[in-house]
Coordinates of C-alpha atoms in Angstrom, one line a residue:
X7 CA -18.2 -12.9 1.8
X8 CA -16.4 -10.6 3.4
X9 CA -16.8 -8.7 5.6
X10 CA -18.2 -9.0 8.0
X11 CA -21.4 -9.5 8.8
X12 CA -24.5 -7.3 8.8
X13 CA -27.4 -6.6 6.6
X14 CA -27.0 -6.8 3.5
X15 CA -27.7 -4.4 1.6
X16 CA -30.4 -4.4 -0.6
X17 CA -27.5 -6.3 -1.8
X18 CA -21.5 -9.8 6.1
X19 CA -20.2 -13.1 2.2
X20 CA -18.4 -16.2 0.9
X21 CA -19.4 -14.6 1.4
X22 CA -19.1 -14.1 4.4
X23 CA -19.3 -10.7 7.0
X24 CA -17.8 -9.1 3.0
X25 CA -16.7 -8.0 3.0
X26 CA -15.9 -9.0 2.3
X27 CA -15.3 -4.4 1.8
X28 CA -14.0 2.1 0.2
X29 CA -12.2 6.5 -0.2
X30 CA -15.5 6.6 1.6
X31 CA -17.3 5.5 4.4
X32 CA -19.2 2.7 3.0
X33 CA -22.4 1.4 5.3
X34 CA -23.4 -1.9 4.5
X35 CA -26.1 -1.3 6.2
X36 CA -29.1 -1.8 3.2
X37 CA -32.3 -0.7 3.7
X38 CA -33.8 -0.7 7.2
X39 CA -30.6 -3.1 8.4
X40 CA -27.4 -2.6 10.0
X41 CA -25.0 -0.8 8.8
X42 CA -21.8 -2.6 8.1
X43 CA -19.7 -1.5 10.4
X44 CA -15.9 -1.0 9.7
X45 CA -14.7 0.9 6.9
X46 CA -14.5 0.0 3.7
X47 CA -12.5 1.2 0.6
X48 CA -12.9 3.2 -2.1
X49 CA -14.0 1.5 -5.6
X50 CA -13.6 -1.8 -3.5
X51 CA -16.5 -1.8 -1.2
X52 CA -18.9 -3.2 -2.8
X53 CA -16.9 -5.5 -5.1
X54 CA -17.0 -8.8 -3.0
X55 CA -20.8 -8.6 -2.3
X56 CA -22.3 -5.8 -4.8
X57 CA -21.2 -7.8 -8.1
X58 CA -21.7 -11.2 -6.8
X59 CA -25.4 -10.2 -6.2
X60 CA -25.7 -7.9 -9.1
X61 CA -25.0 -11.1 -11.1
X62 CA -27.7 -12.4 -8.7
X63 CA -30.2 -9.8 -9.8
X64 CA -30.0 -10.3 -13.4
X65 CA -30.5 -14.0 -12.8
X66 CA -27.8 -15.2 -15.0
X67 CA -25.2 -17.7 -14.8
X68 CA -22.0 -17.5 -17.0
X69 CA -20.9 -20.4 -19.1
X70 CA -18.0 -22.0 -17.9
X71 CA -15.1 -20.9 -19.8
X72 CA -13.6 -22.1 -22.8
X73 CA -9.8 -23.4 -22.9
X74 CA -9.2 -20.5 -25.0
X75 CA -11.2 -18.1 -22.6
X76 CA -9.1 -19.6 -19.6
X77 CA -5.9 -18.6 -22.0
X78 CA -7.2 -15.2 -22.3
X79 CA -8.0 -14.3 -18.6
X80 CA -4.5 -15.8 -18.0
X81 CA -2.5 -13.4 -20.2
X82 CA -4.5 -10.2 -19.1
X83 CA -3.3 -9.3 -15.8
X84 CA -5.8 -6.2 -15.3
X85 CA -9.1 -6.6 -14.7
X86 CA -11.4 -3.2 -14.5
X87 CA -14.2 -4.0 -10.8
X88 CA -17.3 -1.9 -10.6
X89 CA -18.6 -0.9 -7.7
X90 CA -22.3 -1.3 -7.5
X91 CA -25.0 -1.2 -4.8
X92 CA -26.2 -4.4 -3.9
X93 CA -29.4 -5.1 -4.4
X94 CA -31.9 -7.5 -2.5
X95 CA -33.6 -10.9 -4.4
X96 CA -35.2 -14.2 -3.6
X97 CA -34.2 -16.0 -6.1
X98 CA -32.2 -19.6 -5.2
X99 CA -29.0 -19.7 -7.7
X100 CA -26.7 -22.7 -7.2
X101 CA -23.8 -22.2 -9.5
X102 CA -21.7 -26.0 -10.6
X103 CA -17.6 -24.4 -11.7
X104 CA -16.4 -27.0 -14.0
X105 CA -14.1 -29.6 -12.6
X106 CA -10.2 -29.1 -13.7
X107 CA -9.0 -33.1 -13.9
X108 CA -5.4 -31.9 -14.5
X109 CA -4.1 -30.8 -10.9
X110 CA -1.6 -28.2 -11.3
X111 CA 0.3 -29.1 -7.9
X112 CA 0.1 -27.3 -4.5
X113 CA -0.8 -23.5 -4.7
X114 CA 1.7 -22.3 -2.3
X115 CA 5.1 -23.4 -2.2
X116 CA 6.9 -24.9 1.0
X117 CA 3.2 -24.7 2.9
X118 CA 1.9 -28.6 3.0
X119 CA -1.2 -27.0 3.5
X120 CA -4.7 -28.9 3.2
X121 CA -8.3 -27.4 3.0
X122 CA -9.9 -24.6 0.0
X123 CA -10.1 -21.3 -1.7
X124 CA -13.9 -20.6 -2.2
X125 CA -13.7 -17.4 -4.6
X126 CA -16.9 -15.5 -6.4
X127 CA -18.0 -13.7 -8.6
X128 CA -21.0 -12.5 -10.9
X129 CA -21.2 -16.6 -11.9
X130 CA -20.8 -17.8 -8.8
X131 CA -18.3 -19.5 -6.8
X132 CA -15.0 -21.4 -8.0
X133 CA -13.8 -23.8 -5.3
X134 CA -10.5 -24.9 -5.3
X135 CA -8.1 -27.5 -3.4
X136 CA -5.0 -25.9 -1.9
X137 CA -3.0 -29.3 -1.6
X138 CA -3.7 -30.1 -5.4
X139 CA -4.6 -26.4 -7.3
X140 CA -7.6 -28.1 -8.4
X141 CA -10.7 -26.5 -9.2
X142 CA -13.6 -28.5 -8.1
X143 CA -17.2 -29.1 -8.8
X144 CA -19.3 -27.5 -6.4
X145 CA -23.2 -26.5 -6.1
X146 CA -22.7 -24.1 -3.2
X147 CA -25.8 -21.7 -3.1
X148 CA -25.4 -18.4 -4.4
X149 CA -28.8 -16.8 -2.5
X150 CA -27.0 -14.3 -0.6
X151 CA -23.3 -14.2 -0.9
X152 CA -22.3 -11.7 1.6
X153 CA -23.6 -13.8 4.2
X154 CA -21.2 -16.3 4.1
X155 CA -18.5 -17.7 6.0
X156 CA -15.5 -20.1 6.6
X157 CA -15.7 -22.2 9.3
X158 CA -13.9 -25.6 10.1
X159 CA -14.6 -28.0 7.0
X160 CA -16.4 -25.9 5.0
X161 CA -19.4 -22.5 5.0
X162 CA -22.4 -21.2 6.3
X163 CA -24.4 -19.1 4.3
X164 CA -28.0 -17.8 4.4
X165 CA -30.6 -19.4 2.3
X166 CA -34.1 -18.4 2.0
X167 CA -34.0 -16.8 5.9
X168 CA -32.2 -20.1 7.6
X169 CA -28.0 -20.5 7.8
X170 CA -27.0 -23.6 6.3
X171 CA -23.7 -25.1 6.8
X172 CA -22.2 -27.0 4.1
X173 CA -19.2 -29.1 5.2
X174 CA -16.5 -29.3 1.9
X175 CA -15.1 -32.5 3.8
X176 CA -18.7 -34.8 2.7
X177 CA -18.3 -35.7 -1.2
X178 CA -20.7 -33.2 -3.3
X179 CA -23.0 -36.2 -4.3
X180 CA -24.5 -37.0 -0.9
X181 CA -23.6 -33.7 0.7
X182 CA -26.8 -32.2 2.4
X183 CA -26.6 -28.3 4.4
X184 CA -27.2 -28.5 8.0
X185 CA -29.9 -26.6 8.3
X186 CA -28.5 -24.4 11.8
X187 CA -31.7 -21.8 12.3
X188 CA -33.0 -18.8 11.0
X189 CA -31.1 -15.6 11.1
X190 CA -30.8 -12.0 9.5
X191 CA -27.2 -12.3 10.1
X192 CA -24.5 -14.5 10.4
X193 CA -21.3 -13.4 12.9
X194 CA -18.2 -15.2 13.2
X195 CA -17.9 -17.1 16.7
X196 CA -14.4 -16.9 18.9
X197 CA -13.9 -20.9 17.7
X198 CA -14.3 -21.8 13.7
X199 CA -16.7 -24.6 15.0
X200 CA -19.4 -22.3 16.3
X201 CA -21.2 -19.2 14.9
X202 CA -23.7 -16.3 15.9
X203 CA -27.1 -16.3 14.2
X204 CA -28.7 -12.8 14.7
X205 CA -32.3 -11.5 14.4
X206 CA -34.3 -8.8 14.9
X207 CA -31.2 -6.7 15.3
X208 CA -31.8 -4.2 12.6
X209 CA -32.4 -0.2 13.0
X210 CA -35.5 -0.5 10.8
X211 CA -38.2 0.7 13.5
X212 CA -39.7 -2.8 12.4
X213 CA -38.8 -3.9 16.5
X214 CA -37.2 -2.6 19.7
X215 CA -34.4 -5.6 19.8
X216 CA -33.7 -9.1 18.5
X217 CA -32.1 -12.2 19.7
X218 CA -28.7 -13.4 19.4
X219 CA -28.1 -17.3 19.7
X220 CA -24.5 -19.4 19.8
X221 CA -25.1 -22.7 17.7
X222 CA -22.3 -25.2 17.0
X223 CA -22.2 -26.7 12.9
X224 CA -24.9 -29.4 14.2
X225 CA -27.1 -26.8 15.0
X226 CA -27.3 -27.0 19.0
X227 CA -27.5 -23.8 20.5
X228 CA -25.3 -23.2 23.5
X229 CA -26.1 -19.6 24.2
X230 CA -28.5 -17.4 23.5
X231 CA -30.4 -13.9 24.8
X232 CA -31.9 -11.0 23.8
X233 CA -30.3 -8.2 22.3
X234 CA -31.1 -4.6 21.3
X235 CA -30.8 -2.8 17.9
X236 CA -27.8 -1.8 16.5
X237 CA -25.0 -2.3 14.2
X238 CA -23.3 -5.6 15.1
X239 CA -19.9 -6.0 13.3
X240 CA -18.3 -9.2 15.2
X241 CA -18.5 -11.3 18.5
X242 CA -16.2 -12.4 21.0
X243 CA -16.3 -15.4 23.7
X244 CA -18.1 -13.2 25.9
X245 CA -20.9 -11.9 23.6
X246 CA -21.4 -9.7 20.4
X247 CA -20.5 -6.4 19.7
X248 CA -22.3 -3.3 18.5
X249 CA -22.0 0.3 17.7
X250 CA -24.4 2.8 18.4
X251 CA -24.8 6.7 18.1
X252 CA -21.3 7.1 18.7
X253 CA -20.7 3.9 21.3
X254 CA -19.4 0.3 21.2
X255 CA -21.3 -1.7 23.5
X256 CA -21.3 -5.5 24.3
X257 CA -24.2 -7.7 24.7
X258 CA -24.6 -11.3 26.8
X259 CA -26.9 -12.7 28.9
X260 CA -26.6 -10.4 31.6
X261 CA -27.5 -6.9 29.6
X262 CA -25.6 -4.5 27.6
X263 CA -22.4 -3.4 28.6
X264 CA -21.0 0.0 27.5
X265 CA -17.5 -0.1 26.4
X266 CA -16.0 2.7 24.1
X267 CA -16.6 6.1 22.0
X268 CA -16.4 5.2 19.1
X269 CA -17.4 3.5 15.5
X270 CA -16.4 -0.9 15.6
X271 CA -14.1 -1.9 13.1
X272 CA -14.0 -5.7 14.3
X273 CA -12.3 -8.2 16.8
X274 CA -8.6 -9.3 16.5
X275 CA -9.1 -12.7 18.6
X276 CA -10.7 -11.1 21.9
X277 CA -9.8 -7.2 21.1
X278 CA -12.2 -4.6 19.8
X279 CA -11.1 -2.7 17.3
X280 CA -12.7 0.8 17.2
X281 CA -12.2 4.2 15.7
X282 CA -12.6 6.5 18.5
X283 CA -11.5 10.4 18.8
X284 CA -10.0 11.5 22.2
X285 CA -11.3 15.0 24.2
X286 CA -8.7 16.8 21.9
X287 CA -9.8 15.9 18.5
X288 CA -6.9 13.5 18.4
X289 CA -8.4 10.3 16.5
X290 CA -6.8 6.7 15.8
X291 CA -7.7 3.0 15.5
X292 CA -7.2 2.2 19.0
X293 CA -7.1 -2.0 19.9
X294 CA -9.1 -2.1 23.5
X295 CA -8.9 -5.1 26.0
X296 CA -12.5 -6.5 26.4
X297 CA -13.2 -4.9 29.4
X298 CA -12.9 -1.6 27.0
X299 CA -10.0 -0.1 28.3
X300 CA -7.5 1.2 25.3
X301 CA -4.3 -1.1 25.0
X302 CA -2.7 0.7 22.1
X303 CA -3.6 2.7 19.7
X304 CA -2.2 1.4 16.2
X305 CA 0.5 2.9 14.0
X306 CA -1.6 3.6 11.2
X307 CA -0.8 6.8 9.1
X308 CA -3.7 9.4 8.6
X309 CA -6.1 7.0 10.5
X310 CA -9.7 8.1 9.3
X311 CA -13.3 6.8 10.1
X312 CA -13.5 7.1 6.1
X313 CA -10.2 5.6 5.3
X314 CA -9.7 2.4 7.0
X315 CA -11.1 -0.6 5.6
X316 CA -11.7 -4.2 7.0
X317 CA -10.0 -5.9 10.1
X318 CA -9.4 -9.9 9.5
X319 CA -7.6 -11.9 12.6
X320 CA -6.1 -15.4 12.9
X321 CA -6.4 -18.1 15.1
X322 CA -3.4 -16.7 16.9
X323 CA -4.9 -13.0 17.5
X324 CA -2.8 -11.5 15.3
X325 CA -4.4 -9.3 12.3
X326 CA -4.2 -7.5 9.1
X327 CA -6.1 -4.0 8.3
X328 CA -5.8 -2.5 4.9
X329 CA -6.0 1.3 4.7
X330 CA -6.2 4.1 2.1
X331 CA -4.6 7.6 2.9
X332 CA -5.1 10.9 2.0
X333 CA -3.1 9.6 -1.9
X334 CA -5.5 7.1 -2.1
X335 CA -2.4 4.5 -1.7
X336 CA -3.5 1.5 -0.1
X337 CA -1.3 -0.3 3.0
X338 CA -1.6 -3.4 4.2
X339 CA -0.4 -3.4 7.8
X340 CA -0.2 -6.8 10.3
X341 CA -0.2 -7.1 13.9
X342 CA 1.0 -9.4 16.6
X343 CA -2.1 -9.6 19.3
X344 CA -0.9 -6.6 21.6
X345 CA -1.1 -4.6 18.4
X346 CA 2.4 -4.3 17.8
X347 CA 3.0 -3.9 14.0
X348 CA 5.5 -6.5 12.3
X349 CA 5.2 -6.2 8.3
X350 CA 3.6 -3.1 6.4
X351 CA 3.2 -3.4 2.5
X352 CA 2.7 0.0 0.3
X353 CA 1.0 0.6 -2.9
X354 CA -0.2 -3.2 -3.6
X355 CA -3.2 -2.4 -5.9
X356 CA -7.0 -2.3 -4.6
X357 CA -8.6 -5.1 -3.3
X358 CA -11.9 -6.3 -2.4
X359 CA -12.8 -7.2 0.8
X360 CA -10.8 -8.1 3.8
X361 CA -7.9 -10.5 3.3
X362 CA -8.6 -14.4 4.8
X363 CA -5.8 -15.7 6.8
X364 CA -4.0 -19.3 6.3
X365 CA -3.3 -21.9 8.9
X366 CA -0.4 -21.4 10.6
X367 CA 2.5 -19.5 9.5
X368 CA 1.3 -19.5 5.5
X369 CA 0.3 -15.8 5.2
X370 CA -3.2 -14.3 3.9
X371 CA -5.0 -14.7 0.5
X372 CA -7.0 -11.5 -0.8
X373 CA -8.4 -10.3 -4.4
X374 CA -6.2 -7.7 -6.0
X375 CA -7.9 -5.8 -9.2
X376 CA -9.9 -8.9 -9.8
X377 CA -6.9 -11.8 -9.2
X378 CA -5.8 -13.5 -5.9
X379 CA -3.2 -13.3 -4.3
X380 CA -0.7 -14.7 -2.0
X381 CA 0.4 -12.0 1.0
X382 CA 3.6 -14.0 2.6
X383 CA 7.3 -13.8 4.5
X384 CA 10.2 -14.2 1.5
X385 CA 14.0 -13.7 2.2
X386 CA 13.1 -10.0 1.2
X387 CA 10.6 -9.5 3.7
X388 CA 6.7 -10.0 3.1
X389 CA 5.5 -9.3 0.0
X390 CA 2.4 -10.0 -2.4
X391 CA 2.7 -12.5 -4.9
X392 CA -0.2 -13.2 -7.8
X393 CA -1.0 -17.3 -7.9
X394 CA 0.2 -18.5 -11.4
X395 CA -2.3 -21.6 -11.2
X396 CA -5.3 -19.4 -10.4
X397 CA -4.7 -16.5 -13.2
X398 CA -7.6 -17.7 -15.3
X399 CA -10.2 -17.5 -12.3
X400 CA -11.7 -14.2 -11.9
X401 CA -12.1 -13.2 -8.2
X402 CA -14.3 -10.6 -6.6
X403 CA -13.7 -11.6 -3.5
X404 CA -12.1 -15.0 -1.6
X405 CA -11.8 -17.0 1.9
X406 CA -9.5 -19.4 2.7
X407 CA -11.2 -22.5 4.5
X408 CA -9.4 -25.1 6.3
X409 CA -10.2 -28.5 6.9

């Protein structure tokens, strides 16, 4: 879930590609695959995909909770995530959350928003409806959660080598997956309507290049060409990005187009986001135009290859980076599109994976030490909030889906 969207580890999802998710330099590049570009943080890494898909590997599927178990989680506010490498597995898990009949009202007030919260964990996923704070029944697979993704009305995820898109809109008794092609991995498209299935891609030796191919949700493909090996992090409307010994390239049908020194972060809307060091040993998070050329580079404090952690971008361009400095104190920083910054939010706990963005004006969601959260404008300023209605459901990791 997450982030973003590369191999998975002998573990992008919802995830998701991620992230979800570091004070290291996390690859999430498993074995023989790409590693996940970006930069992840420390202790949080691997909580959105490692611990979903450790609870994958032991095969198991928690009970659903007791009302007195519910109570519980709701009164302890801590919760201890361990970070564990992911590992690989075949096995098909389809997780059903119990179905709260008692709606709690709308999860955040003064936002009529409509659509879902889809968080996981070692069980599996909890789905919830935003206008209602009800938590639904859902059979979602759980196969490979870091390879899923929000898209309009509902996720793709990889199942058994093939993305499947599930559409939340279609009632769960007659909803079937659209099966959209095989893929290693699953990037997010410049529309929420469309996605990139890669294969082939990974630095393995297994094969001197893949294809990438554009599909809409009913599985037409619009694009498609071939692509070399690499690290692919995200896409834009003109093709999909990649990192490679030190350079951030673009890919479409015409060839491969060189367009920065540098490591990939991510997009915000059209913009690559790279870590790049200048002739002087001067080094930032610089946001480039797509042609490559530097627009700004960001006002992020002790910017570090090791320290910064994932990008996440609106429908508006704007985005949200969380970082980790030299203290260890994590930052939430958000950006209009030309990268100026508007709202920066100190020491706000770890969290897993990158945060998910609401429609509109509504803020960001995100999974703080094991609870979601609400990131949003108040008279004070923005600040993070913890979701009364959603105490009880443990979160390793969430997106925000709208319909």
């Amino acid at each position: 879930m997450g982030r973003t969207d590369d191999e998975r580890p002998a573990i992008e999802i919802v995830g998701a590609d991620p992230p979800i998710t570091s004070v290291q330099h996390v690859s999430t590049r498993g074995p023989g695959g790409p590693r996940r570009p970006g930069i992840q943080v420390l202790l949080v890494a691997g909580a959105v995909v490692g611990l979903l898909v450790a609870g994958l590997a032991l095969g198991g599927e928690d009970e659903d909770p007791s009302p007195s178990d519910e109570q519980a989680q709701a009164d302890e506010r801590t919760t201890t995530t361990t970070t564990t490498r992911p590992r690989s597995t075949t096995t098909r898990l389809t997780t059903t959350t119990a179905t709260t009949t008692t709606t709690t009202g709308p999860l955040f007030a003064g936002q009529p928003l409509d659509g879902w919260l889809l968080s996981g964990n070692v069980s599996g996923w909890t789905l919830v409806d935003i206008a209602t704070g009800a938590r639904l029944e859902t059979e979602l697979p759980f196969d490979d959660p870091y390879s899923t993704r929000s898209v309009t009305g509902g996720v793709v995820t990889i199942v058994a080598g093939n993305v499947e898109y599930h559409d939340l809109r279609v009632a769960e008794a007659v909803r079937e997956p659209v099966v959209l092609g095989p893929a290693d991995q699953v990037l997010r498209a410049a529309v929420p309507d469309q996605v990139w299935l890669l294969q082939g891609t990974y630095e393995d030796g297994s094969s001197d290049g893949g294809r990438a191919r554009l599909v809409d949700l009913a599985g037409r493909q619009l694009r498609s060409f071939r692509v070399p090996t690499g690290s692919y992090v995200a896409a834009t409307a003109d093709g999909v990005l990649f990192d490679r010994g030190g350079r951030v390239y673009r890919a479409d049908e015409t060839g491969v187009e060189d367009l920065a020194v540098g490591v990939l972060i991510g997009v915000a809307g059209s913009s690559p986001v790279t870590f790049t060091c200048d002739a002087d040993a001067s080094c930032g998070i610089e946001l480039l135009h797509p042609s490559g050329e530097r627009i700004r580079r960001l006002a992020i404090e002790h910017p570090s290859i090791d320290l910064a952690a994932d990008i996440s971008s609106d429908a508006l361009g704007r985005f949200a980076m969380v970082t980790y400095g030299p203290e260890g104190g994590p930052l939430i920083s958000l950006f209009d599109p030309d990268g100026t910054p508007f709202a920066t939010m100190e020491d706000t706990g770890l969290f897993a994976g990158p945060l998910s963005w609401l429609p509109g004006d509504a803020g960001l969601v995100g999974t703080r030490e094991g609870r979601i959260v609400w990131i949003h404008q108040a008279t004070e300023g923005w600040v993070v909030d913890d979701l009364p209605a959603l105490a009880p459901v443990q979160s390793d990791g969430v997106l925000a889906i709208s319909s």
